[in-house]
Structure formats: C-alpha cells, structure tokens
PDB file of C-alpha atoms in Angstrom:
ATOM      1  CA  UNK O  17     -22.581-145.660 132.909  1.00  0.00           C
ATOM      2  CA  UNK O  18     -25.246-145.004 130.220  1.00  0.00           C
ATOM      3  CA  UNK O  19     -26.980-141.570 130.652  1.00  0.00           C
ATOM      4  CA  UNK O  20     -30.889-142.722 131.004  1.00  0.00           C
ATOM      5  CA  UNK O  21     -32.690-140.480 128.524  1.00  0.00           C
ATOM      6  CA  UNK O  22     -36.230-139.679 129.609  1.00  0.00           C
ATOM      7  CA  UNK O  23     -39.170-141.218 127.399  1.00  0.00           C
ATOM      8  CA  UNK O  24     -41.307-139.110 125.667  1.00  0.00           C
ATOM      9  CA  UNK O  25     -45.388-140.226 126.862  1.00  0.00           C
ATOM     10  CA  UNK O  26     -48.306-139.179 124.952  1.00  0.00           C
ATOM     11  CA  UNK O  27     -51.443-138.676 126.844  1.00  0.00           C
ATOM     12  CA  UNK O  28     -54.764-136.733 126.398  1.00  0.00           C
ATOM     13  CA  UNK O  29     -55.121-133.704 128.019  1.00  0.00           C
ATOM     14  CA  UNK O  30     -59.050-131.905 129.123  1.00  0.00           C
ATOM     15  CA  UNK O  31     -60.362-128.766 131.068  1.00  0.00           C
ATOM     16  CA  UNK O  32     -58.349-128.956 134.073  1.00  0.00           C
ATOM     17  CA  UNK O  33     -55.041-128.880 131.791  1.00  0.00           C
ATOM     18  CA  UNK O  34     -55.860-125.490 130.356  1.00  0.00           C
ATOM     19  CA  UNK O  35     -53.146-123.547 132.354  1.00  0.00           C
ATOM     20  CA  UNK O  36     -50.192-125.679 131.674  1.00  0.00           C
ATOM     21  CA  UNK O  37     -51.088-125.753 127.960  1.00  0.00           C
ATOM     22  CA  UNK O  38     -51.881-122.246 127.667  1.00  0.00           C
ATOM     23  CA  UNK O  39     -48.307-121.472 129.904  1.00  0.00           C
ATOM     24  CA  UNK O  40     -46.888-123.633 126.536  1.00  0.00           C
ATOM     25  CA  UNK O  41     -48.545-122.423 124.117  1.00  0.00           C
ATOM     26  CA  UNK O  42     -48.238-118.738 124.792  1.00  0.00           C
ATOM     27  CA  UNK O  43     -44.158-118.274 123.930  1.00  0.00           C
ATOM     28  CA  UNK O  44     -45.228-119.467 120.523  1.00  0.00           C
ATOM     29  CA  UNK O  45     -48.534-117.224 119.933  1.00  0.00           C
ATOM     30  CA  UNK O  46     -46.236-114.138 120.834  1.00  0.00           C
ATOM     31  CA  UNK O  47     -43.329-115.024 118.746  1.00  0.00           C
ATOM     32  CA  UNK O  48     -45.441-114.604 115.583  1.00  0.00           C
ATOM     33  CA  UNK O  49     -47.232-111.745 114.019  1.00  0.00           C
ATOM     34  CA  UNK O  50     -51.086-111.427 114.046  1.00  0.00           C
ATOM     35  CA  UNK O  51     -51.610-113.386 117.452  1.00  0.00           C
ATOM     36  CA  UNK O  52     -52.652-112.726 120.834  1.00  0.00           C
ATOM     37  CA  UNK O  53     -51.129-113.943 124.019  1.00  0.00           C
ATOM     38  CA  UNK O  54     -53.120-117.423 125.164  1.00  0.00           C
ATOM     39  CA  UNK O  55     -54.077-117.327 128.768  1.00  0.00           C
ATOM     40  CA  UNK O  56     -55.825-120.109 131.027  1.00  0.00           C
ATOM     41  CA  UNK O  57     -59.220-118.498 130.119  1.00  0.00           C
ATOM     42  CA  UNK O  58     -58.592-118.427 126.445  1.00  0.00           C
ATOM     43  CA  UNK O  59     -57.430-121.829 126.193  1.00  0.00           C
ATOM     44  CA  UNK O  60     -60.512-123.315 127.873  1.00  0.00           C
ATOM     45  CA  UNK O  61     -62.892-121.650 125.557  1.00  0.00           C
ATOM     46  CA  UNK O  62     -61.219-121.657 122.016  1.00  0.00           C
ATOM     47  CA  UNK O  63     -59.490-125.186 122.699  1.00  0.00           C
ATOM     48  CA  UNK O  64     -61.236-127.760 125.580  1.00  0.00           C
ATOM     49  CA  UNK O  65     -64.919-126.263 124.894  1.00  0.00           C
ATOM     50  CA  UNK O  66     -67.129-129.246 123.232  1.00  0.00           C
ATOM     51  CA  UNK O  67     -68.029-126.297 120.433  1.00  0.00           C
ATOM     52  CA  UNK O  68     -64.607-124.450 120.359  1.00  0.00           C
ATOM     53  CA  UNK O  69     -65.209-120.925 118.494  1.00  0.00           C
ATOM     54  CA  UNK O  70     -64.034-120.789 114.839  1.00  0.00           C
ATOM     55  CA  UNK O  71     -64.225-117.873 112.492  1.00  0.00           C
ATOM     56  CA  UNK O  72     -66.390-119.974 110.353  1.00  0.00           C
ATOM     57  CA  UNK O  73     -69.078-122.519 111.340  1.00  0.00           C
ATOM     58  CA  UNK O  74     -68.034-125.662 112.056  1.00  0.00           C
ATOM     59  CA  UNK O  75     -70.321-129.243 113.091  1.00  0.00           C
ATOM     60  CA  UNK O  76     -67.919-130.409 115.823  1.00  0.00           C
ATOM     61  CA  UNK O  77     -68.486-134.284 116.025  1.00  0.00           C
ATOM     62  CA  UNK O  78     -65.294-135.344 118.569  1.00  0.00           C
ATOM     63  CA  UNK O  79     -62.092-133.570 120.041  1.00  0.00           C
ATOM     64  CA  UNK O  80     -59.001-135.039 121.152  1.00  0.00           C
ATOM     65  CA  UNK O  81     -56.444-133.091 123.078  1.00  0.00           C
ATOM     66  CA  UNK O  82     -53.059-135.138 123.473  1.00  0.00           C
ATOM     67  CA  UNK O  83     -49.622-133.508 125.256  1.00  0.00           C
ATOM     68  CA  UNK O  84     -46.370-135.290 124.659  1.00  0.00           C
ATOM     69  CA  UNK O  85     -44.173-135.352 127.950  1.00  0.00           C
ATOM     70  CA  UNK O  86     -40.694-135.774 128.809  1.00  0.00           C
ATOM     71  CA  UNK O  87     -39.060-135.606 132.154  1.00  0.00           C
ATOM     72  CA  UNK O  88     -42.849-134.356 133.732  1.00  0.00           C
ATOM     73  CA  UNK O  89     -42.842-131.556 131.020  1.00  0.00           C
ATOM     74  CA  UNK O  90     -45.173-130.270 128.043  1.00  0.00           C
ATOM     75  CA  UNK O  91     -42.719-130.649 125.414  1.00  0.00           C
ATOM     76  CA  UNK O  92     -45.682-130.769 122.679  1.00  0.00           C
ATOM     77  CA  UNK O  93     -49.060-130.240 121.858  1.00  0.00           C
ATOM     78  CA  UNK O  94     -51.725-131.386 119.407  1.00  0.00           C
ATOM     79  CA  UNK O  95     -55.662-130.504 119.008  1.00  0.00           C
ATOM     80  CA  UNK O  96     -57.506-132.953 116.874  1.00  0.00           C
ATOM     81  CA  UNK O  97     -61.266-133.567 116.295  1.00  0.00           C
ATOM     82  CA  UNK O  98     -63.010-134.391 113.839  1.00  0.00           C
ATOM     83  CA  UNK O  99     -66.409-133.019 111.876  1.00  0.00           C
ATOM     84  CA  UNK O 100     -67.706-131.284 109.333  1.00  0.00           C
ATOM     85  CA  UNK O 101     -65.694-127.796 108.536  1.00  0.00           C
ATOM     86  CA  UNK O 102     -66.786-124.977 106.696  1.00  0.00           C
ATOM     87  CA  UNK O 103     -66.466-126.624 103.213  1.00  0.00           C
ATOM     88  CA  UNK O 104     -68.605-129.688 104.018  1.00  0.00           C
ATOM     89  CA  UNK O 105     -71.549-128.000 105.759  1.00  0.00           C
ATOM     90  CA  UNK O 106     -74.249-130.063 103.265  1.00  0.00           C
ATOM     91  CA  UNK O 107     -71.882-133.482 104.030  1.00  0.00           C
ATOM     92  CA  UNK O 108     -74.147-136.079 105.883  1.00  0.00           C
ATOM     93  CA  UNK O 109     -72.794-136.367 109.808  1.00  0.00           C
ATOM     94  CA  UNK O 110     -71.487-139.943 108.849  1.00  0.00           C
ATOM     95  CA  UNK O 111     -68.630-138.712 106.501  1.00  0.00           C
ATOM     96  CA  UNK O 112     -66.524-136.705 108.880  1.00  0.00           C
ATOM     97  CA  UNK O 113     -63.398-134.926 108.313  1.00  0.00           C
ATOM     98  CA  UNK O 114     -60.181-135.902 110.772  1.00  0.00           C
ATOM     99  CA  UNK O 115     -58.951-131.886 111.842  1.00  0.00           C
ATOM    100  CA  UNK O 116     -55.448-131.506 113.020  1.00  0.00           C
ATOM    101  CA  UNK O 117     -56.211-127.875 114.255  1.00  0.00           C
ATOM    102  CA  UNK O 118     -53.000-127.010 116.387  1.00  0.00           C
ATOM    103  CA  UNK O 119     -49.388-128.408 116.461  1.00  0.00           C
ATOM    104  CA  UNK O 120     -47.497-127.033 119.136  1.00  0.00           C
ATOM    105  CA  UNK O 121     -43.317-128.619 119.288  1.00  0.00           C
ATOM    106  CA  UNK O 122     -40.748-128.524 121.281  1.00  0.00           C
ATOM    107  CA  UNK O 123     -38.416-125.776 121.245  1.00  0.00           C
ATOM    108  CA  UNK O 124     -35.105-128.069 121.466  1.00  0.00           C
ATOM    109  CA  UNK O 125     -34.591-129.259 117.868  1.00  0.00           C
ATOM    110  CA  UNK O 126     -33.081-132.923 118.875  1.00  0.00           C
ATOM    111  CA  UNK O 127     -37.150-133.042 120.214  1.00  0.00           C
ATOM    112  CA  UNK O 128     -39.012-131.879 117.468  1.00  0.00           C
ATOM    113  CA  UNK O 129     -38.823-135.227 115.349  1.00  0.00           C
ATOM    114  CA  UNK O 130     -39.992-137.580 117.696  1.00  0.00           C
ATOM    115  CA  UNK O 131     -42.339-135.211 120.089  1.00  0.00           C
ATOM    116  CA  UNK O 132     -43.888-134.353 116.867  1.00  0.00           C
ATOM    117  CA  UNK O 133     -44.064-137.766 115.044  1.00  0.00           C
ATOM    118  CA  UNK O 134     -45.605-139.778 118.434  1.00  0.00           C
ATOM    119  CA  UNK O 135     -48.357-136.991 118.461  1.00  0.00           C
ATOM    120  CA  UNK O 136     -49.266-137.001 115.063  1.00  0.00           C
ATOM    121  CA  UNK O 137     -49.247-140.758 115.529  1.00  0.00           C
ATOM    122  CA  UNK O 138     -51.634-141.063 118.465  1.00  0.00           C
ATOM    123  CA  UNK O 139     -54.097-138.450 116.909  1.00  0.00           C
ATOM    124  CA  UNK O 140     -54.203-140.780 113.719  1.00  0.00           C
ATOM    125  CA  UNK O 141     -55.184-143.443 115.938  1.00  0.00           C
ATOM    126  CA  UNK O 142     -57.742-141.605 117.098  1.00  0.00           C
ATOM    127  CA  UNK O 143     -59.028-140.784 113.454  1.00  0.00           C
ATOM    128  CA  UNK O 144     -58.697-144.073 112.322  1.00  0.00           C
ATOM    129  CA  UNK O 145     -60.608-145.487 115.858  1.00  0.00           C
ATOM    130  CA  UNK O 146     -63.482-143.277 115.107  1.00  0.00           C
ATOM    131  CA  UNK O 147     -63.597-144.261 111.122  1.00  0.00           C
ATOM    132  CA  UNK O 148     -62.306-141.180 109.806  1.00  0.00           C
ATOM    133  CA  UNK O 149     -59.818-141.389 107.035  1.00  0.00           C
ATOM    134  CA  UNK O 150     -59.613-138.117 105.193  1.00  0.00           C
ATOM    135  CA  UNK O 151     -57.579-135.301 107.505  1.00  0.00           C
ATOM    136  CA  UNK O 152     -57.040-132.023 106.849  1.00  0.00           C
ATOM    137  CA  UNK O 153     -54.165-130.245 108.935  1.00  0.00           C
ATOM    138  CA  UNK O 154     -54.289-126.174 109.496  1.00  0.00           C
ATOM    139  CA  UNK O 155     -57.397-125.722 107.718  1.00  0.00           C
ATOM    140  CA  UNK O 156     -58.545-121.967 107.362  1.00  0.00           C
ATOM    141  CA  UNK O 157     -62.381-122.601 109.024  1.00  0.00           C
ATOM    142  CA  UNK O 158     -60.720-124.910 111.899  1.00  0.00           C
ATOM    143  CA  UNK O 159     -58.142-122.479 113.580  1.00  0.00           C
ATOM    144  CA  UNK O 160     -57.626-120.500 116.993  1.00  0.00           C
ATOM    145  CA  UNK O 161     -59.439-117.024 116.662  1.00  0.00           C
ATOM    146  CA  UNK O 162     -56.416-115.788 118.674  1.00  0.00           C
ATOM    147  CA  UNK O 163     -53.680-117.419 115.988  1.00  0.00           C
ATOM    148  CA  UNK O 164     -52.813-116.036 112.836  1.00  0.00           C
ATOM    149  CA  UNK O 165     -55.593-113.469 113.203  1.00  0.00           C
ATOM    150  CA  UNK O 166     -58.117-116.673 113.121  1.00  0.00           C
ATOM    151  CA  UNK O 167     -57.249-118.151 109.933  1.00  0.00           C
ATOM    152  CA  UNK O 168     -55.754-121.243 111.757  1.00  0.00           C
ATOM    153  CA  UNK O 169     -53.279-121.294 108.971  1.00  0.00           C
ATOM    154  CA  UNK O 170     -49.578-122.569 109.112  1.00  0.00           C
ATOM    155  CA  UNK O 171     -47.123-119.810 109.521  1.00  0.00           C
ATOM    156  CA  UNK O 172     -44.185-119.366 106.850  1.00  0.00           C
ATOM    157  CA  UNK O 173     -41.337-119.702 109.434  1.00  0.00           C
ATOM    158  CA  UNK O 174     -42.467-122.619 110.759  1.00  0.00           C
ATOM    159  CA  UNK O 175     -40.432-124.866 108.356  1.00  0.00           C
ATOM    160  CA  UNK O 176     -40.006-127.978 111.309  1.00  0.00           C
ATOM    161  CA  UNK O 177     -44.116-128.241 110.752  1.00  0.00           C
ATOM    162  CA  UNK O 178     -43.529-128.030 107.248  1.00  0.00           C
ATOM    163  CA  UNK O 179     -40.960-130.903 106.937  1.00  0.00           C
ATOM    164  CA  UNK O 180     -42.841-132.907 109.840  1.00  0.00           C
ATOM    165  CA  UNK O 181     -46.301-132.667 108.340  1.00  0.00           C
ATOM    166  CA  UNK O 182     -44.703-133.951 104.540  1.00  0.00           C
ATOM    167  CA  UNK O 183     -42.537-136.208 106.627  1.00  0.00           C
ATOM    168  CA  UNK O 184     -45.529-137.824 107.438  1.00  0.00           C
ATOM    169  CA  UNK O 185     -47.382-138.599 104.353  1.00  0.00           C
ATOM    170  CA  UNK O 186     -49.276-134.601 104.593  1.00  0.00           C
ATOM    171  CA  UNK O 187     -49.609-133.673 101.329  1.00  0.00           C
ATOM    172  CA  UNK O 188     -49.507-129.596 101.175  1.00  0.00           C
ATOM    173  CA  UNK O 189     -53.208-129.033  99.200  1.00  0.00           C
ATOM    174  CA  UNK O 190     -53.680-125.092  98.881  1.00  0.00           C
ATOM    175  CA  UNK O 191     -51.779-122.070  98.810  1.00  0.00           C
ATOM    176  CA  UNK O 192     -52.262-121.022 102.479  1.00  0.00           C
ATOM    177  CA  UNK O 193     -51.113-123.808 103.772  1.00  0.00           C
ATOM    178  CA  UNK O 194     -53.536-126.657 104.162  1.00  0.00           C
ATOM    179  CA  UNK O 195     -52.775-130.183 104.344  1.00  0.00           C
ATOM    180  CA  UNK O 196     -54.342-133.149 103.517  1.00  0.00           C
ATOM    181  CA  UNK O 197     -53.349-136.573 104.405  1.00  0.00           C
ATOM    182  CA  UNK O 198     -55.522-139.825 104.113  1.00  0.00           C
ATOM    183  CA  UNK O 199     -55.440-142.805 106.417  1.00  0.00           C
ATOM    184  CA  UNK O 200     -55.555-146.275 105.809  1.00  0.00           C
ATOM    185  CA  UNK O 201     -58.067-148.470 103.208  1.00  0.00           C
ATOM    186  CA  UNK O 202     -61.408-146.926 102.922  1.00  0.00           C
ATOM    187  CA  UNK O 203     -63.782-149.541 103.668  1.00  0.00           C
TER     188      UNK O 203
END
C-alpha cells in the first residue's frame, strides 16, 4: 500500500489569520540578525492593514495574503500587493508595480520547492488578474519594519529564496537584493 502524501493547498489568508501566521513567521524573524519577534498584534498592523507601515512611503493599490497548507498546517507564506513604491511616487495610479514583500518556506527542505513554487504561482496570478506585469520581489521601500531592521531586503543565508526566486524567472536587479521579474505580453 502506497503511502498517501498530503497535497499542498494555496489559499488567501486576512485579519483573523494573524496569529497562526505570526506563530509561523516568528521562528524565522528570530533566527536572523536585525529583527524583532512577530506577534499577533504586529502581524495585523505591518502585514493585513489596507496601508501596512513601510519605512518609506508607499501608494498601496491591492494586497494579497496567500498560505500554502499541507496536512492542516502553515507550511508557507507569501505577502503580495501591488502599487506604487518609493521609486515610482510621480507614476500615474494606472501603471502599478506587482510587490512580492515577504516569502516565508517551509523548514523541511523536500517542501521548499513546491510550497514555494505554488505560492509564487498563485501570487502571479493575482498580478497578472489585476494587469500588473512588472514585479519587484524584496524591495527596500516595501519591507516589514520589524525584518531586517525595515529594509525588507533578502537576507544572505537565505540561499533556498535565492535559487527559488532565479528558479523562477526573478532576475536579481541591485546589490541588496532586489528582484525583478516580468509577467506575460504587455498589452
């Protein structure tokens, strides 16, 4: 007999997820330097507010917050939205930037691959369903002001990102870590 392995479901996530996601997120904020420990509170306000707060200003247009589960776990996390960051203040509203702003994946390395590859998958769906092409991933204006002492930028050690993110088309753009990936025909 055949050992059933459990399917891994994407679904979005909103307000009244904050303490599970802040319970997952909060091994990996303390396991790296210049973060603070994300609690239920925290994860409301800088990640499921309409306006999450940013080091620098930011026209928030449309978030999506999408958990990958396995077996009724979080085994991954991803923040997406899409607007105008800090580069692209003077941008009219109608050319808006897809942000991956957090990736969060699974500790189990057999996971990471396709936790990581169905949520980056689902939020380009949701970029390409709200007729955003360009996407920038870990960009310094669009991070957690608890993470990486709010530069929102990709840590070193995180080389599973790294490989994911080029994996799937990302492109690595500037020296601290930005990526840049774009989506389909522009039209």
């Amino acid at each position: 007999m055949m050992p059933v392995t459990p399917d891994i479901i994407i679904r979005p996530l909103g307000r009244d997820d904050a303490e599970i996601v802040a319970e997952f997120l909060n091994p990996t904020f303390t396991s790296i330097a210049y973060n603070l420990p994300m609690n239920e509170a925290l994860a409301r306000e800088f990640i499921f507010e309409p306006g999450p707060l940013t080091l620098f200003p930011v026209r928030w247009q449309r978030h999506m917050h999408l958990g990958a589960w396995r077996a009724r776990q979080l085994v991954g996390f991803l923040d997406a939205a899409t607007g105008l960051d800090s580069d692209r203040q003077t941008s009219p509203d109608y050319e808006p930037v897809g942000l991956l702003r957090f990736l969060a994946l699974p500790e189990r390395a057999d996971l990471i691959e396709p936790v990581g590859i169905a949520l980056i998958q689902a939020a380009e769906r949701f970029w390409l369903d709200v007729g955003t092409r360009h996407i920038q991933a870990f960009h310094l204006s669009t991070g957690y002001p608890t993470f990486q002492a709010g530069a929102g930028v990709l840590p070193n050690e995180w080389v599973a990102h790294f490989r994911l993110l080029t994996m799937t088309g990302y492109v690595l753009r500037q020296r601290y870590q930005r990526f840049v990936r774009q989506l389909g025909q522009m039209i």
